[in-house]
PDB file of C-alpha atoms in Angstrom:
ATOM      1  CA  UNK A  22     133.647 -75.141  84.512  1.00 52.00           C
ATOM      2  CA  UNK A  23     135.256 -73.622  87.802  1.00 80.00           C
ATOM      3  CA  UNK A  24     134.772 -70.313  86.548  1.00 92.00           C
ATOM      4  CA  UNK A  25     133.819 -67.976  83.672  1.00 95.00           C
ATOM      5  CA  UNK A  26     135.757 -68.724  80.375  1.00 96.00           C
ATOM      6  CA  UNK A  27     135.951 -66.278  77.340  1.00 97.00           C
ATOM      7  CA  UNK A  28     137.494 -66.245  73.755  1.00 96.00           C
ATOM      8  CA  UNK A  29     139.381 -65.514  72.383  1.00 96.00           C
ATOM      9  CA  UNK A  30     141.556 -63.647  74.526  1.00 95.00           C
ATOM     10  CA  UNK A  31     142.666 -60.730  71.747  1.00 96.00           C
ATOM     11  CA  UNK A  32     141.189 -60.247  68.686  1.00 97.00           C
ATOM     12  CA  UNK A  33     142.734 -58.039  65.915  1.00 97.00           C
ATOM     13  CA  UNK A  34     140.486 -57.199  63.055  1.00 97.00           C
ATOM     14  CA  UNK A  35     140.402 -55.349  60.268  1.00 96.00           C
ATOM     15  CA  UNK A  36     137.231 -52.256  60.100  1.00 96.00           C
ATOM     16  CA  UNK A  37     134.342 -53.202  58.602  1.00 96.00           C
ATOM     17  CA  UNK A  38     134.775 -56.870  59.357  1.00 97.00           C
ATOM     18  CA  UNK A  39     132.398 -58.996  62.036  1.00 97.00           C
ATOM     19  CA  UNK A  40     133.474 -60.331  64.827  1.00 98.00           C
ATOM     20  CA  UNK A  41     132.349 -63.383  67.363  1.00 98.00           C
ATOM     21  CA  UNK A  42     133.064 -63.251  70.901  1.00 98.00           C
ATOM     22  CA  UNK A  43     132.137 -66.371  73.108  1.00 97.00           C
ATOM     23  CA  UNK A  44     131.321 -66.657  76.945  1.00 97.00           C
ATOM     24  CA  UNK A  45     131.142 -69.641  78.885  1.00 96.00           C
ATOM     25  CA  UNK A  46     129.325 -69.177  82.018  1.00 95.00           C
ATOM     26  CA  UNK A  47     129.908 -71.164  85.222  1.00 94.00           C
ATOM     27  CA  UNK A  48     127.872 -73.986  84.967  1.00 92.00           C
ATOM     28  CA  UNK A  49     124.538 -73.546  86.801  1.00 90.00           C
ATOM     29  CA  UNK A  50     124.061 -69.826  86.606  1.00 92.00           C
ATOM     30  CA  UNK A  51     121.114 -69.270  84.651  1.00 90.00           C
ATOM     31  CA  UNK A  52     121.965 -65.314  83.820  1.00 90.00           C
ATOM     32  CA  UNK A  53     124.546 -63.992  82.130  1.00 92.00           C
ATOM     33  CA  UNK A  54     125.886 -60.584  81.348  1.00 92.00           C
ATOM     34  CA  UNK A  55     128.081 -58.464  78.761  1.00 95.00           C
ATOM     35  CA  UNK A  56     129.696 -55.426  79.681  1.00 94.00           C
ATOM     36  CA  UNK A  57     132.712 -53.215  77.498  1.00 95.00           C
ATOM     37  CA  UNK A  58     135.779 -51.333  79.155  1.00 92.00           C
ATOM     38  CA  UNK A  59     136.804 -49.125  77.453  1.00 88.00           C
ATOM     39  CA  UNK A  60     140.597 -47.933  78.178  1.00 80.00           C
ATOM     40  CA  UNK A  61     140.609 -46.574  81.502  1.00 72.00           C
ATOM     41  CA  UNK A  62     136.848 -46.407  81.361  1.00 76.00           C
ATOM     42  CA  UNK A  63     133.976 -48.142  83.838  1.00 82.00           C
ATOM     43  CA  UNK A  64     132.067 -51.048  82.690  1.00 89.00           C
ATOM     44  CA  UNK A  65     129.357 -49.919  80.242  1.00 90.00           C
ATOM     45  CA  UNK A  66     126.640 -52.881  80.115  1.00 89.00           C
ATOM     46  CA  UNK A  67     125.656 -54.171  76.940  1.00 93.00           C
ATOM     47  CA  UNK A  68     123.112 -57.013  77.764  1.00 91.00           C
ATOM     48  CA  UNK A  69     121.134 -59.722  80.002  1.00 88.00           C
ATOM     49  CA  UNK A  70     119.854 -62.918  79.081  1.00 90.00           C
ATOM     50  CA  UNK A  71     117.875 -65.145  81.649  1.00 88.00           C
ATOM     51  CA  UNK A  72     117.875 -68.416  80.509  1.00 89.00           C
ATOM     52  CA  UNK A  73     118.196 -67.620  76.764  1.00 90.00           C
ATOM     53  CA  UNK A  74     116.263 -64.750  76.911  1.00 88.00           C
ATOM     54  CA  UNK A  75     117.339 -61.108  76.755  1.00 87.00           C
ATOM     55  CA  UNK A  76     114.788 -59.046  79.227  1.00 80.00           C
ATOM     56  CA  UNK A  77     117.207 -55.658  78.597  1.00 77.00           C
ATOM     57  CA  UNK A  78     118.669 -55.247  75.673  1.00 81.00           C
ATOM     58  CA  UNK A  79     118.638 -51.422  76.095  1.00 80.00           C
ATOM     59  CA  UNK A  80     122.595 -51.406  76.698  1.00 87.00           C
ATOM     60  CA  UNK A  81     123.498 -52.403  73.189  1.00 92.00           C
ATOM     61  CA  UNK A  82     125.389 -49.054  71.463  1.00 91.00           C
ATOM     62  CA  UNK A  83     123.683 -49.570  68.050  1.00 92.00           C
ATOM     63  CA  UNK A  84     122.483 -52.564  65.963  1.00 93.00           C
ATOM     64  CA  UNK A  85     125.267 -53.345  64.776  1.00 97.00           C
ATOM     65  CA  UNK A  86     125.258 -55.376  67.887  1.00 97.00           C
ATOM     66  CA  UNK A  87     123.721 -58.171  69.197  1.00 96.00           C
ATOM     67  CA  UNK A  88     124.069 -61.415  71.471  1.00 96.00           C
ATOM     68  CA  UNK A  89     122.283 -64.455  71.500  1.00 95.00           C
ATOM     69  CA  UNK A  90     122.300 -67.421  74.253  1.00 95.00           C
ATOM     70  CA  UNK A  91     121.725 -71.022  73.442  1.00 88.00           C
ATOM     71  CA  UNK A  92     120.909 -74.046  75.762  1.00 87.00           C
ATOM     72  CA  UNK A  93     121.226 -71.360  78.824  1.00 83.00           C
ATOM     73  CA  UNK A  94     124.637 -72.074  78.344  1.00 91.00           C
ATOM     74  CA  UNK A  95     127.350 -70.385  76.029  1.00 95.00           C
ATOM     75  CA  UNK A  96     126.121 -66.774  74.676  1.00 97.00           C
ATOM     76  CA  UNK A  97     128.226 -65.031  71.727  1.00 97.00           C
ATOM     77  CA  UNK A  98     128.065 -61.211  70.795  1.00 97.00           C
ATOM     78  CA  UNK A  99     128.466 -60.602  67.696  1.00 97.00           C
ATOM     79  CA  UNK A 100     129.572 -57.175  66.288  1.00 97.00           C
ATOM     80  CA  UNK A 101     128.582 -56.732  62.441  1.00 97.00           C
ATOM     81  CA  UNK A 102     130.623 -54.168  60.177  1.00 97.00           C
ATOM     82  CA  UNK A 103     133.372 -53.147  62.965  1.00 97.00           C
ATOM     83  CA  UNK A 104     134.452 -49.454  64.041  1.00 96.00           C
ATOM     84  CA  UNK A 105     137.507 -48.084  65.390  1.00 95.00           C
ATOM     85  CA  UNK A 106     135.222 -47.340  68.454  1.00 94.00           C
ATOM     86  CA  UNK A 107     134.597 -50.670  68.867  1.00 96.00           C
ATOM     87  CA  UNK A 108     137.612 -51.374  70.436  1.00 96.00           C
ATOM     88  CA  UNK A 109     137.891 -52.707  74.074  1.00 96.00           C
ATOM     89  CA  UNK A 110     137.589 -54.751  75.815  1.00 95.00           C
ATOM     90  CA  UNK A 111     134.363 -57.130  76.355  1.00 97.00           C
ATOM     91  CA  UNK A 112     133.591 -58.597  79.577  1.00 95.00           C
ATOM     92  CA  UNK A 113     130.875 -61.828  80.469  1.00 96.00           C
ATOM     93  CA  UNK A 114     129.637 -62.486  83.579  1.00 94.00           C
ATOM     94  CA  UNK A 115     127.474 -65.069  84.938  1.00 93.00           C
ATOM     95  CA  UNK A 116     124.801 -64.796  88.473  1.00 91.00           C
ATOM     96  CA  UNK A 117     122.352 -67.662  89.870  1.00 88.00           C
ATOM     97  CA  UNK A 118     119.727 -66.018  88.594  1.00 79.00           C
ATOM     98  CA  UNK A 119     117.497 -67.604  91.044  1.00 71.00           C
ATOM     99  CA  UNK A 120     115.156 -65.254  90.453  1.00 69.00           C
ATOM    100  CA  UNK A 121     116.132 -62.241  92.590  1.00 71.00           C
ATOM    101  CA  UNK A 122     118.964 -61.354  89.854  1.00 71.00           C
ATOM    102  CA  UNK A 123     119.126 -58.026  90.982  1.00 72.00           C
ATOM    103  CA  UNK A 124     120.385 -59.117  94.390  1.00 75.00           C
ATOM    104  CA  UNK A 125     122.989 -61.701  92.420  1.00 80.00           C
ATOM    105  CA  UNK A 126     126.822 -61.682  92.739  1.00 86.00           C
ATOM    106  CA  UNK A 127     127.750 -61.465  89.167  1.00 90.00           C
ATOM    107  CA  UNK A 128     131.542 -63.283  88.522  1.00 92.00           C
ATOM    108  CA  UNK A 129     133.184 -62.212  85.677  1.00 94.00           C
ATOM    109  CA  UNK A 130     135.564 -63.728  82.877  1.00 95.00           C
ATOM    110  CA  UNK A 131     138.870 -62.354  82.160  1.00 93.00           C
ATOM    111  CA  UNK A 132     137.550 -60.974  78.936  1.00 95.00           C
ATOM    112  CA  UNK A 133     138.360 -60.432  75.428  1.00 97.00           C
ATOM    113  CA  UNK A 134     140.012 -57.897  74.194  1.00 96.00           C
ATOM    114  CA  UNK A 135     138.368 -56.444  70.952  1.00 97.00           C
ATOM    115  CA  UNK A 136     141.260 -53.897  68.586  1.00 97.00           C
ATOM    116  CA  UNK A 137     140.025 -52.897  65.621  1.00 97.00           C
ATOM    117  CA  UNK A 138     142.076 -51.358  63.092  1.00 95.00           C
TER     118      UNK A 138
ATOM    119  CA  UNK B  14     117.712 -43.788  86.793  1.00 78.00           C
ATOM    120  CA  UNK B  15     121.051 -45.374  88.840  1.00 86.00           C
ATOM    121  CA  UNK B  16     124.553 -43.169  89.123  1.00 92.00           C
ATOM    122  CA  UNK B  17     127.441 -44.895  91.013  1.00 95.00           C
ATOM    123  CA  UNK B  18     130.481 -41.917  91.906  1.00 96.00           C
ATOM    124  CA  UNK B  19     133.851 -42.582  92.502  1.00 96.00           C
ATOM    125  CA  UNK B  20     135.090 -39.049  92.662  1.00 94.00           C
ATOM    126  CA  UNK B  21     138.853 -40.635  92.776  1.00 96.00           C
ATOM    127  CA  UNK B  22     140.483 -41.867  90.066  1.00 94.00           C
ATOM    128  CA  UNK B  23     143.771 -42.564  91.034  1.00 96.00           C
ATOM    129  CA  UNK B  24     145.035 -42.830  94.799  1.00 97.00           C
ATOM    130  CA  UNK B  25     149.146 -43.335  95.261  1.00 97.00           C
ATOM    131  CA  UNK B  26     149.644 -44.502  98.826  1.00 97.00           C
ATOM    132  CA  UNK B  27     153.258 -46.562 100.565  1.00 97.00           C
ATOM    133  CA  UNK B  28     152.839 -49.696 101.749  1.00 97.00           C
ATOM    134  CA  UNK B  29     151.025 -49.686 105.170  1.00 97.00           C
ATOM    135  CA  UNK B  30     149.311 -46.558 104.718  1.00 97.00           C
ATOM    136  CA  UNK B  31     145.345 -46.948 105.634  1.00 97.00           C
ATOM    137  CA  UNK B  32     143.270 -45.953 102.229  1.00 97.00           C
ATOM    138  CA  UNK B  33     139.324 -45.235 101.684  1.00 97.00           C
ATOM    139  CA  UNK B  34     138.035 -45.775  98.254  1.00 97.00           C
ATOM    140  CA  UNK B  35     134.859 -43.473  98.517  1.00 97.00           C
ATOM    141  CA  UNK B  36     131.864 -44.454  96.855  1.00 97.00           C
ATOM    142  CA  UNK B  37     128.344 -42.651  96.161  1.00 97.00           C
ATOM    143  CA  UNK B  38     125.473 -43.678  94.742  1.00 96.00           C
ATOM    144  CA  UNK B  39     121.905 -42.235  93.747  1.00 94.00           C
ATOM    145  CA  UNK B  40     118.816 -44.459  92.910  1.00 91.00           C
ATOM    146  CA  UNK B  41     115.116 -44.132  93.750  1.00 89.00           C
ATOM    147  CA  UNK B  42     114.714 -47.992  94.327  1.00 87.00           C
ATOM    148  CA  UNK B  43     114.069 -48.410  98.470  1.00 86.00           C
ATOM    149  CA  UNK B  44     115.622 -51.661  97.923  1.00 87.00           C
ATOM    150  CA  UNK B  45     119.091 -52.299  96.214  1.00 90.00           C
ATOM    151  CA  UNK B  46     122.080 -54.043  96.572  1.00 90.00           C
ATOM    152  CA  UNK B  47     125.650 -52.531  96.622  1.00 92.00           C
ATOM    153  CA  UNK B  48     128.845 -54.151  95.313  1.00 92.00           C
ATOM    154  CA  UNK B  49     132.814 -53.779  95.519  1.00 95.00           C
ATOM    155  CA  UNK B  50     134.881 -55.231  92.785  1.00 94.00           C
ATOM    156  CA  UNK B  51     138.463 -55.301  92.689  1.00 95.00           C
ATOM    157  CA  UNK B  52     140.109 -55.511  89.307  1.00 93.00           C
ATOM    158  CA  UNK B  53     144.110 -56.470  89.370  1.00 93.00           C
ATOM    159  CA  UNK B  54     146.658 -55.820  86.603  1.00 87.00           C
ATOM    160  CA  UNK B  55     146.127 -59.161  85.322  1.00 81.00           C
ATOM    161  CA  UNK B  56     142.709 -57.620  84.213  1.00 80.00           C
ATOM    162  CA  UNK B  57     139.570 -59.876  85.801  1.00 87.00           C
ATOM    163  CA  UNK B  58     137.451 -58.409  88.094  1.00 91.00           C
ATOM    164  CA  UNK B  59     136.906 -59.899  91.449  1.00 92.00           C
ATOM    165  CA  UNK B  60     134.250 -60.011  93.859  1.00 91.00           C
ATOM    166  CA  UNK B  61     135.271 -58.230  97.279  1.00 92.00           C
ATOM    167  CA  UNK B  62     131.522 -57.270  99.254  1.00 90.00           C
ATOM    168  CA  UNK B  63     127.734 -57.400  98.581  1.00 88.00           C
ATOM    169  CA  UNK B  64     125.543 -55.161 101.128  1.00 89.00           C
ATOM    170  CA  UNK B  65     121.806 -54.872 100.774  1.00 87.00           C
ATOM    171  CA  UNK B  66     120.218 -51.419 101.596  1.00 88.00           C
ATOM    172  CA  UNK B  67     118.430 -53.159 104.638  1.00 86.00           C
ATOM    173  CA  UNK B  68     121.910 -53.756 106.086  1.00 82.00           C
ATOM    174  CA  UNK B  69     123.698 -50.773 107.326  1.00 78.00           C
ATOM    175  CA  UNK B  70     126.461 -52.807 109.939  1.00 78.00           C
ATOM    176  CA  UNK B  71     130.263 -52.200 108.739  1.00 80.00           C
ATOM    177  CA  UNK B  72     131.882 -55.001 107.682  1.00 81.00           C
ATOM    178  CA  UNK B  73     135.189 -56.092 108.195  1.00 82.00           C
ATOM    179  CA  UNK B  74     137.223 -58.463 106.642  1.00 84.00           C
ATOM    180  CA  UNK B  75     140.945 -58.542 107.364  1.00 90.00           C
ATOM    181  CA  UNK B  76     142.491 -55.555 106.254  1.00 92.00           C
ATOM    182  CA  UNK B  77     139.233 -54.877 104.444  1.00 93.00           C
ATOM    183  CA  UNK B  78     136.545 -52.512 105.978  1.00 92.00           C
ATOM    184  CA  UNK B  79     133.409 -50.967 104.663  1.00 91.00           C
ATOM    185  CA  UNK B  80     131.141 -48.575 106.013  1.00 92.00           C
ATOM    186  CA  UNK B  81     127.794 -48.085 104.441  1.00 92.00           C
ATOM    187  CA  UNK B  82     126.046 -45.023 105.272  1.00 92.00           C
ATOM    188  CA  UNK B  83     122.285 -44.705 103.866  1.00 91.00           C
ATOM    189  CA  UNK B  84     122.347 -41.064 105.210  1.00 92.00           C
ATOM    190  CA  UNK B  85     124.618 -40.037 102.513  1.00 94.00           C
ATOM    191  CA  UNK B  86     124.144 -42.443  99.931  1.00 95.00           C
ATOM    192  CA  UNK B  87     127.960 -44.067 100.688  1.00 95.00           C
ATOM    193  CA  UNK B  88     129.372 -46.973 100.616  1.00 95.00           C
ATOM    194  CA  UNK B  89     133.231 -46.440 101.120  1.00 95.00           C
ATOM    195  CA  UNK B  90     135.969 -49.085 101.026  1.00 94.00           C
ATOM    196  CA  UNK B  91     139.172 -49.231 103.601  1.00 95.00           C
ATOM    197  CA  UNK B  92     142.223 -50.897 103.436  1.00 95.00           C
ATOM    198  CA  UNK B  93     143.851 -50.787 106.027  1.00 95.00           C
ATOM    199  CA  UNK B  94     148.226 -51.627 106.414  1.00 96.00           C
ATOM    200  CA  UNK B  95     148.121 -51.437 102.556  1.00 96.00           C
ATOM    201  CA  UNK B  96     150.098 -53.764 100.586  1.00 96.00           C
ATOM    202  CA  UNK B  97     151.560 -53.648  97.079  1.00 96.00           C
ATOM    203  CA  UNK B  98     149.519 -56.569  95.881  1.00 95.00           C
ATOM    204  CA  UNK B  99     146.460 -54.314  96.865  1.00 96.00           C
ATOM    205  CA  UNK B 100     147.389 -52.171  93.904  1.00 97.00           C
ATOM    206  CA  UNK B 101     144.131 -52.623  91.353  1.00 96.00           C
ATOM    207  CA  UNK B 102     141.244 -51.056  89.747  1.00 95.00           C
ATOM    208  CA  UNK B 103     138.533 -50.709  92.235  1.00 97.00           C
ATOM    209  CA  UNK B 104     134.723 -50.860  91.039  1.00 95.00           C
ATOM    210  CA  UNK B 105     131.729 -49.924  93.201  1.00 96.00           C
ATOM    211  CA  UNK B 106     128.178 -51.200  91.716  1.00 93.00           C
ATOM    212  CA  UNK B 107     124.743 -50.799  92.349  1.00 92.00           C
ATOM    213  CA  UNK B 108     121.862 -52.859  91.388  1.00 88.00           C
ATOM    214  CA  UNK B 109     118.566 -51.752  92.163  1.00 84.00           C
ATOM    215  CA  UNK B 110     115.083 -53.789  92.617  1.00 77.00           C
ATOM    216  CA  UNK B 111     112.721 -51.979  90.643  1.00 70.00           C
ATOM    217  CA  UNK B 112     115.354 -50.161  88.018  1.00 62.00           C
ATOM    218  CA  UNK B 113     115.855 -53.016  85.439  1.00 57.00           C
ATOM    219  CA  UNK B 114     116.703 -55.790  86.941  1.00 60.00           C
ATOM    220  CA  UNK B 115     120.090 -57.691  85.886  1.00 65.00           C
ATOM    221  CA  UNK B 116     121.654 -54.106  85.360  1.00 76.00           C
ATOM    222  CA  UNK B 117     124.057 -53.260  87.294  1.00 85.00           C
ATOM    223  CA  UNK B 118     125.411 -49.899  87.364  1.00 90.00           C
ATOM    224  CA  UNK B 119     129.152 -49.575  88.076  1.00 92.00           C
ATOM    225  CA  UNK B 120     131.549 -46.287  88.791  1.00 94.00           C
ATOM    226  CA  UNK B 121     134.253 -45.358  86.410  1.00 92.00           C
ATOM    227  CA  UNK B 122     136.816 -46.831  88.799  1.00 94.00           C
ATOM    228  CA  UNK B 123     139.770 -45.760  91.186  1.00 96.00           C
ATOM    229  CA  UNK B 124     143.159 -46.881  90.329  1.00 96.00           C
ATOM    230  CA  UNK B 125     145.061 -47.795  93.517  1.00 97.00           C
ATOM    231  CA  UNK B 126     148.582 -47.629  93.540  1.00 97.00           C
ATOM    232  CA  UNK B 127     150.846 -49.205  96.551  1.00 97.00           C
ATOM    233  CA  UNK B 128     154.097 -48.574  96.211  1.00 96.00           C
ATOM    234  CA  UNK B 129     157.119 -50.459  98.042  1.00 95.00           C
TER     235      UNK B 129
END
């Protein structure tokens, strides 16, 4: 697509339930990236995949948590057994990846936004 | 380890006011790339600049400026006649060579207001 897609937009849930989020990257870019905002917060990075393989995984808050990427497409992160503190707002972005990802303008999706009650 | 600094977090100028967004950074990769992001009420964030550490030249674009200093570890954002629809979050990032790769490392923000 033209750009980064996410869903849902919102999603209420009840604590203690799981959750799915989805991210559609722009087509091409072989890495892809999660990140939570928190209210009024910075981005806090979550995970990486490269192709559909995580190289970092060391931004995931607990293991609760976890994302998986199929077909280098479409990734989903999946919280397990949600929190209160779970709530914000999650953010995907997708690079070139062509290898020099650290040099890569990441483009982001307009996010979902995660309330647990 | 990476730290990104935005010691503002909220900046209240009227329109056509000149504003810097400062922005510092600490790493111990040589080589690194440093981003702006801009981030409007409507909530996706949106790519402004990219500047490699090999590049010190100031760069301007339209009202836009930056002026990356390696001496102090800066990389501060001006915007110059400000207008209301400049009113946004505003994200500085840093991603490093050596320091896991694919990680960005963003500040906590500075909340630009313009008003009428």
């Amino acid at each position: 697509g033209a750009g980064v897609s996410q869903s849902p937009s919102n999603k209420v849930t009840e604590k203690g339930k799981d959750v799915e989020l989805r991210c559609d990257p722009i087509s091409g870019h072989t890495a892809l990236y999660w990140y939570r905002q928190s209210l009024g917060q910075g981005l806090e990075f979550l995970i990486y995949f490269q192709g559909n393989s995580a190289p970092d995984k060391s931004g995931l808050p607990s293991d609760r948590f976890s994302a998986e990427r199929t077909g280098g497409s479409v990734s989903t992160l999946t919280i397990q057994r949600t929190q209160q503190e779970d709530s914000a707002v999650y953010l995907c972005a997708s690079s070139q990846g062509s290898g020099r990802v650290w040099a890569d303008t990441q483009y982001f999706g307009p996010g979902t936004r995660l309330t647990v009650l | 380890a990476q730290k990104v600094t935005q010691a503002q977090t909220e900046i209240s100028v009227v329109e056509k006011e000149d504003v810097t967004l400062d922005c510092v950074y600490e790493t111990r990769d040589t080589t690194y790339y440093l981003f702006w992001y801009k981030q409007p009420p409507s909530g996706e964030l949106v790519f402004l600049i990219r500047r490699n550490s090999f590049d010190e030249q100031n760069e301007i674009s339209g009202r836009y400026s930056w002026n990356f200093q390696k001496s102090t570890s800066s990389f501060n954002f001006t915007i110059t006649a400000s207008q209301v629809v400049d009113s946004a979050v505003y994200f500085c990032a840093l991603s490093g060579y050596n320091t896991n790769a694919g990680k960005s490392t963003f500040g906590d923000g500075t909340t630009l207001t313009v008003k009428p």
